Amino acid sequence: MSARAARETEAQRDGGGAGYDVIVVGAGFSGLYLLHRLRELGLRTLVLEEAEGVGGTWYWNRYPGARCDVPSLYYSYSFSPELEQEWEWSERYPGQPELLRYLEHVADRFALWPDIRLGTRVSAAHFDETAGRWRVRTADGAELAATYCVMATGCLSRGKLPELPGLDDFAGPAFHTARWPHEGVDFTGQHVGVIGTGSSGVQAIPRIAEQAARVTVFQRTPNFAVPAHNRPLDPAEQAAVKSRYAQVRADARLSGFGPLDLPPEGGSGVRMPTESALEVDAEERERRYRRAWDEGTLVSFLTTFTDMLTDQRANDTAADYVRARLRGLVDDPATAEALTPRGHPFGTKRPCLESGYYAAFNQPHVRLVDLRATPLTRITPDGVATSDGEHPVDSLVFATGFDAMTGALRSIDIRGRDGLALRDKWADGPRTYLGVATAGFPNLFLMTGPGSPSVLTNMVVSIEQHVEWITDFLARLTADGTPLAEAEPDAEAAWSAHVDEVAAATLYPRARSWYTGSNIPGKPHGFMPYAGGVTPYREKCDEVAARGYAGFRVE
């Protein structure tokens, strides 16, 4: 169904602006499953989506090489056994076009389109205390009302540009990886400048280099990247996994990170380390790290030993191994050294999976500019200026990441009791109860928000847990006839303190990363996700529900 047809269908069904039980903001993985579950509960639901299609991250991020870093057979819904069996994945790590087709198929299969209003950006959501309802305004001036509002806006949906003078001065075309033109970009014959070497840069640079005449990469901070070893999925292998999907999914929900490698025949794919990296000899460490390198998954190294993220000396053994291996992938010693990450423990910034990234720098038309040695000073009409002079380019690509976790929420004027703005409440950093709610904002729920495992995990595993927990709560509220629920300040304070305490016991806070908001000038510094793992978090949420949703004031 086209975006226009979907909006017209919804407008007819809406009957001129009547209220809803639930308004969901965002139609990615979270929003689609929320809509499906809420409709099963009989709750009148509307999903508002800024884009002209569903997909969230996988609608917007269409840059060359865009690909998921979690295996496709895990990075997919588990709520429908029929969906699991009927969808055939083509690759170990799915690319953006395949993921978008999958999500569009989900919208088709479960007939979700009539309750999704596309091309609709939410500008404000205010809680009306008198009516006990949320009033949601859109950029086109419409106002809608609902008892509950669920923010499914995504953890990595608000792109950011670098804080540089002259951003508007560049005379040529410029692109951000998070808002790539849907018609694509032809770089044939061009000199392309790429700023940023995080995940999107690592994926895009090899593909841009295949087309452009010259590529100059401007790097401030190198990150760890390990080979993805992506490959087509053998039909027999896929069928074998599907035959035991129930156990595979159950294991994923009880793993530390959620993302796992494809399980061997008869196995689950769950690795449970039992030893410290410092308890085995150097030869055994080398053997295990070589296996992790050859596996090519996001967490192979982090699940090799028990203390990869808690002991600096243990982490150093893995970091040194990865540094040595990546230096061997780059021919020029100076370039290899510039690409070698230092200054943060391995895994404390989200590691990258690379396919041809380091090999790209062995090509004569690809050059690296190390901004630690020659800082970037401004964008000029003709290109990029650093301390050693100007670098003219025809086109610019900003692979400069996101205002993570809170950026999308802060971009909406969200106001709770007494007109309190969420951005004001979070001025010193986000505070939530379980990452799903925040005190002072009744009936507002957050999908994979700050204080939940979210970005440290397979997002689909965490999304499904959040959707099921939140919708179970709404079902309970509806059945009891007590439609107002709000996180209690004491419960929020205790959970936030626990989140901080768990993070402090790890190496994560030692890195300046988007996990901590350090990539955004003026943003409060603090580790935002819950680092305790999927299983302890799930157990805590289940405990809260079993105790009658303890920590929530219901009226």
Short mmCIF file of N, CA and C in Angstrom, two decimals, residues 342-397:
data_model
loop_
_atom_site.label_atom_id
_atom_site.label_comp_id
_atom_site.label_asym_id
_atom_site.label_seq_id
_atom_site.Cartn_x
_atom_site.Cartn_y
_atom_site.Cartn_z
N ARG A 342 43.36 3.05 19.85
CA ARG A 342 44.01 3.12 21.16
C ARG A 342 43.20 4.08 22.03
N GLY A 343 43.40 3.98 23.33
CA GLY A 343 42.78 4.95 24.21
C GLY A 343 41.43 4.54 24.77
N HIS A 344 40.90 3.40 24.33
CA HIS A 344 39.66 2.90 24.93
C HIS A 344 39.70 1.38 24.90
N PRO A 345 39.15 0.73 25.92
CA PRO A 345 39.15 -0.73 25.95
C PRO A 345 38.33 -1.32 24.81
N PHE A 346 38.73 -2.49 24.38
CA PHE A 346 38.02 -3.17 23.31
C PHE A 346 36.57 -3.45 23.74
N GLY A 347 35.62 -3.10 22.87
CA GLY A 347 34.21 -3.38 23.12
C GLY A 347 33.48 -2.28 23.87
N THR A 348 34.18 -1.27 24.38
CA THR A 348 33.50 -0.21 25.12
C THR A 348 32.91 0.85 24.19
N LYS A 349 33.34 0.87 22.94
CA LYS A 349 32.59 1.47 21.86
C LYS A 349 32.07 0.28 21.04
N ARG A 350 30.88 0.41 20.48
CA ARG A 350 30.32 -0.73 19.74
C ARG A 350 31.31 -1.15 18.66
N PRO A 351 31.85 -2.38 18.72
CA PRO A 351 32.79 -2.81 17.68
C PRO A 351 32.11 -2.86 16.31
N CYS A 352 32.91 -2.72 15.29
CA CYS A 352 32.40 -2.76 13.92
C CYS A 352 32.71 -4.12 13.29
N LEU A 353 31.84 -4.55 12.40
CA LEU A 353 32.11 -5.70 11.54
C LEU A 353 32.46 -5.16 10.17
N GLU A 354 33.62 -5.55 9.65
CA GLU A 354 34.07 -4.95 8.40
C GLU A 354 34.13 -5.96 7.27
N SER A 355 33.80 -5.48 6.07
CA SER A 355 33.89 -6.27 4.85
C SER A 355 34.64 -5.45 3.81
N GLY A 356 35.95 -5.59 3.79
CA GLY A 356 36.77 -4.85 2.83
C GLY A 356 37.19 -3.47 3.26
N TYR A 357 36.92 -3.11 4.53
CA TYR A 357 37.26 -1.76 4.99
C TYR A 357 38.77 -1.54 4.99
N TYR A 358 39.52 -2.38 5.66
CA TYR A 358 40.97 -2.18 5.71
C TYR A 358 41.61 -2.38 4.34
N ALA A 359 41.09 -3.33 3.58
CA ALA A 359 41.63 -3.56 2.24
C ALA A 359 41.45 -2.34 1.34
N ALA A 360 40.42 -1.54 1.60
CA ALA A 360 40.19 -0.36 0.77
C ALA A 360 41.38 0.59 0.83
N PHE A 361 42.06 0.65 1.98
CA PHE A 361 43.19 1.58 2.12
C PHE A 361 44.45 1.08 1.42
N ASN A 362 44.40 -0.13 0.88
CA ASN A 362 45.51 -0.63 0.07
C ASN A 362 45.37 -0.23 -1.39
N GLN A 363 44.25 0.41 -1.72
CA GLN A 363 44.04 0.86 -3.10
C GLN A 363 44.64 2.25 -3.29
N PRO A 364 45.25 2.51 -4.42
CA PRO A 364 45.97 3.78 -4.60
C PRO A 364 45.08 5.02 -4.60
N HIS A 365 43.79 4.85 -4.86
CA HIS A 365 42.92 6.03 -4.92
C HIS A 365 42.22 6.32 -3.60
N VAL A 366 42.55 5.58 -2.54
CA VAL A 366 41.95 5.80 -1.22
C VAL A 366 43.03 6.27 -0.26
N ARG A 367 42.76 7.40 0.39
CA ARG A 367 43.76 8.00 1.29
C ARG A 367 43.13 8.32 2.63
N LEU A 368 43.90 8.14 3.69
CA LEU A 368 43.45 8.45 5.05
C LEU A 368 44.09 9.73 5.54
N VAL A 369 43.29 10.62 6.11
CA VAL A 369 43.79 11.82 6.78
C VAL A 369 43.53 11.63 8.27
N ASP A 370 44.60 11.57 9.04
CA ASP A 370 44.51 11.35 10.49
C ASP A 370 44.28 12.69 11.18
N LEU A 371 43.06 12.91 11.66
CA LEU A 371 42.72 14.19 12.27
C LEU A 371 43.30 14.35 13.67
N ARG A 372 43.85 13.30 14.23
CA ARG A 372 44.57 13.46 15.50
C ARG A 372 45.89 14.18 15.25
N ALA A 373 46.47 13.94 14.09
CA ALA A 373 47.74 14.60 13.75
C ALA A 373 47.52 15.96 13.11
N THR A 374 46.50 16.07 12.28
CA THR A 374 46.19 17.33 11.60
C THR A 374 44.70 17.61 11.78
N PRO A 375 44.30 18.29 12.84
CA PRO A 375 42.88 18.48 13.16
C PRO A 375 42.11 19.19 12.04
N LEU A 376 40.85 18.79 11.91
CA LEU A 376 39.95 19.42 10.96
C LEU A 376 39.55 20.79 11.51
N THR A 377 39.65 21.82 10.69
CA THR A 377 39.38 23.18 11.17
C THR A 377 38.07 23.76 10.65
N ARG A 378 37.71 23.43 9.40
CA ARG A 378 36.46 23.94 8.88
C ARG A 378 36.12 23.25 7.56
N ILE A 379 34.86 23.39 7.17
CA ILE A 379 34.42 22.99 5.84
C ILE A 379 34.49 24.23 4.95
N THR A 380 35.07 24.10 3.78
CA THR A 380 35.22 25.22 2.86
C THR A 380 34.28 25.02 1.65
N PRO A 381 34.13 26.01 0.81
CA PRO A 381 33.31 25.81 -0.40
C PRO A 381 33.81 24.67 -1.28
N ASP A 382 35.13 24.41 -1.24
CA ASP A 382 35.70 23.40 -2.13
C ASP A 382 36.02 22.08 -1.46
N GLY A 383 35.90 22.00 -0.11
CA GLY A 383 36.25 20.75 0.52
C GLY A 383 36.43 20.87 2.03
N VAL A 384 37.51 20.29 2.53
CA VAL A 384 37.77 20.19 3.96
C VAL A 384 39.13 20.77 4.27
N ALA A 385 39.16 21.64 5.26
CA ALA A 385 40.42 22.24 5.67
C ALA A 385 40.88 21.62 6.98
N THR A 386 42.14 21.22 7.02
CA THR A 386 42.76 20.75 8.25
C THR A 386 43.95 21.64 8.56
N SER A 387 44.63 21.35 9.64
CA SER A 387 45.74 22.19 10.04
C SER A 387 46.90 22.17 9.05
N ASP A 388 46.92 21.19 8.14
CA ASP A 388 48.01 21.15 7.15
C ASP A 388 47.56 21.62 5.78
N GLY A 389 46.34 22.21 5.68
CA GLY A 389 45.91 22.76 4.41
C GLY A 389 44.54 22.27 3.99
N GLU A 390 44.14 22.64 2.77
CA GLU A 390 42.81 22.30 2.28
C GLU A 390 42.85 21.02 1.44
N HIS A 391 41.78 20.23 1.56
CA HIS A 391 41.63 19.00 0.79
C HIS A 391 40.40 19.15 -0.09
N PRO A 392 40.58 19.52 -1.36
CA PRO A 392 39.41 19.71 -2.24
C PRO A 392 38.73 18.37 -2.54
N VAL A 393 37.40 18.38 -2.55
CA VAL A 393 36.62 17.20 -2.92
C VAL A 393 35.41 17.65 -3.72
N ASP A 394 34.83 16.71 -4.48
CA ASP A 394 33.63 17.02 -5.25
C ASP A 394 32.36 16.83 -4.43
N SER A 395 32.35 15.79 -3.58
CA SER A 395 31.18 15.48 -2.74
C SER A 395 31.66 15.15 -1.34
N LEU A 396 30.78 15.41 -0.37
CA LEU A 396 31.09 15.09 1.03
C LEU A 396 30.08 14.09 1.58
N VAL A 397 30.58 13.12 2.33
CA VAL A 397 29.73 12.17 3.03
C VAL A 397 30.02 12.29 4.52
#
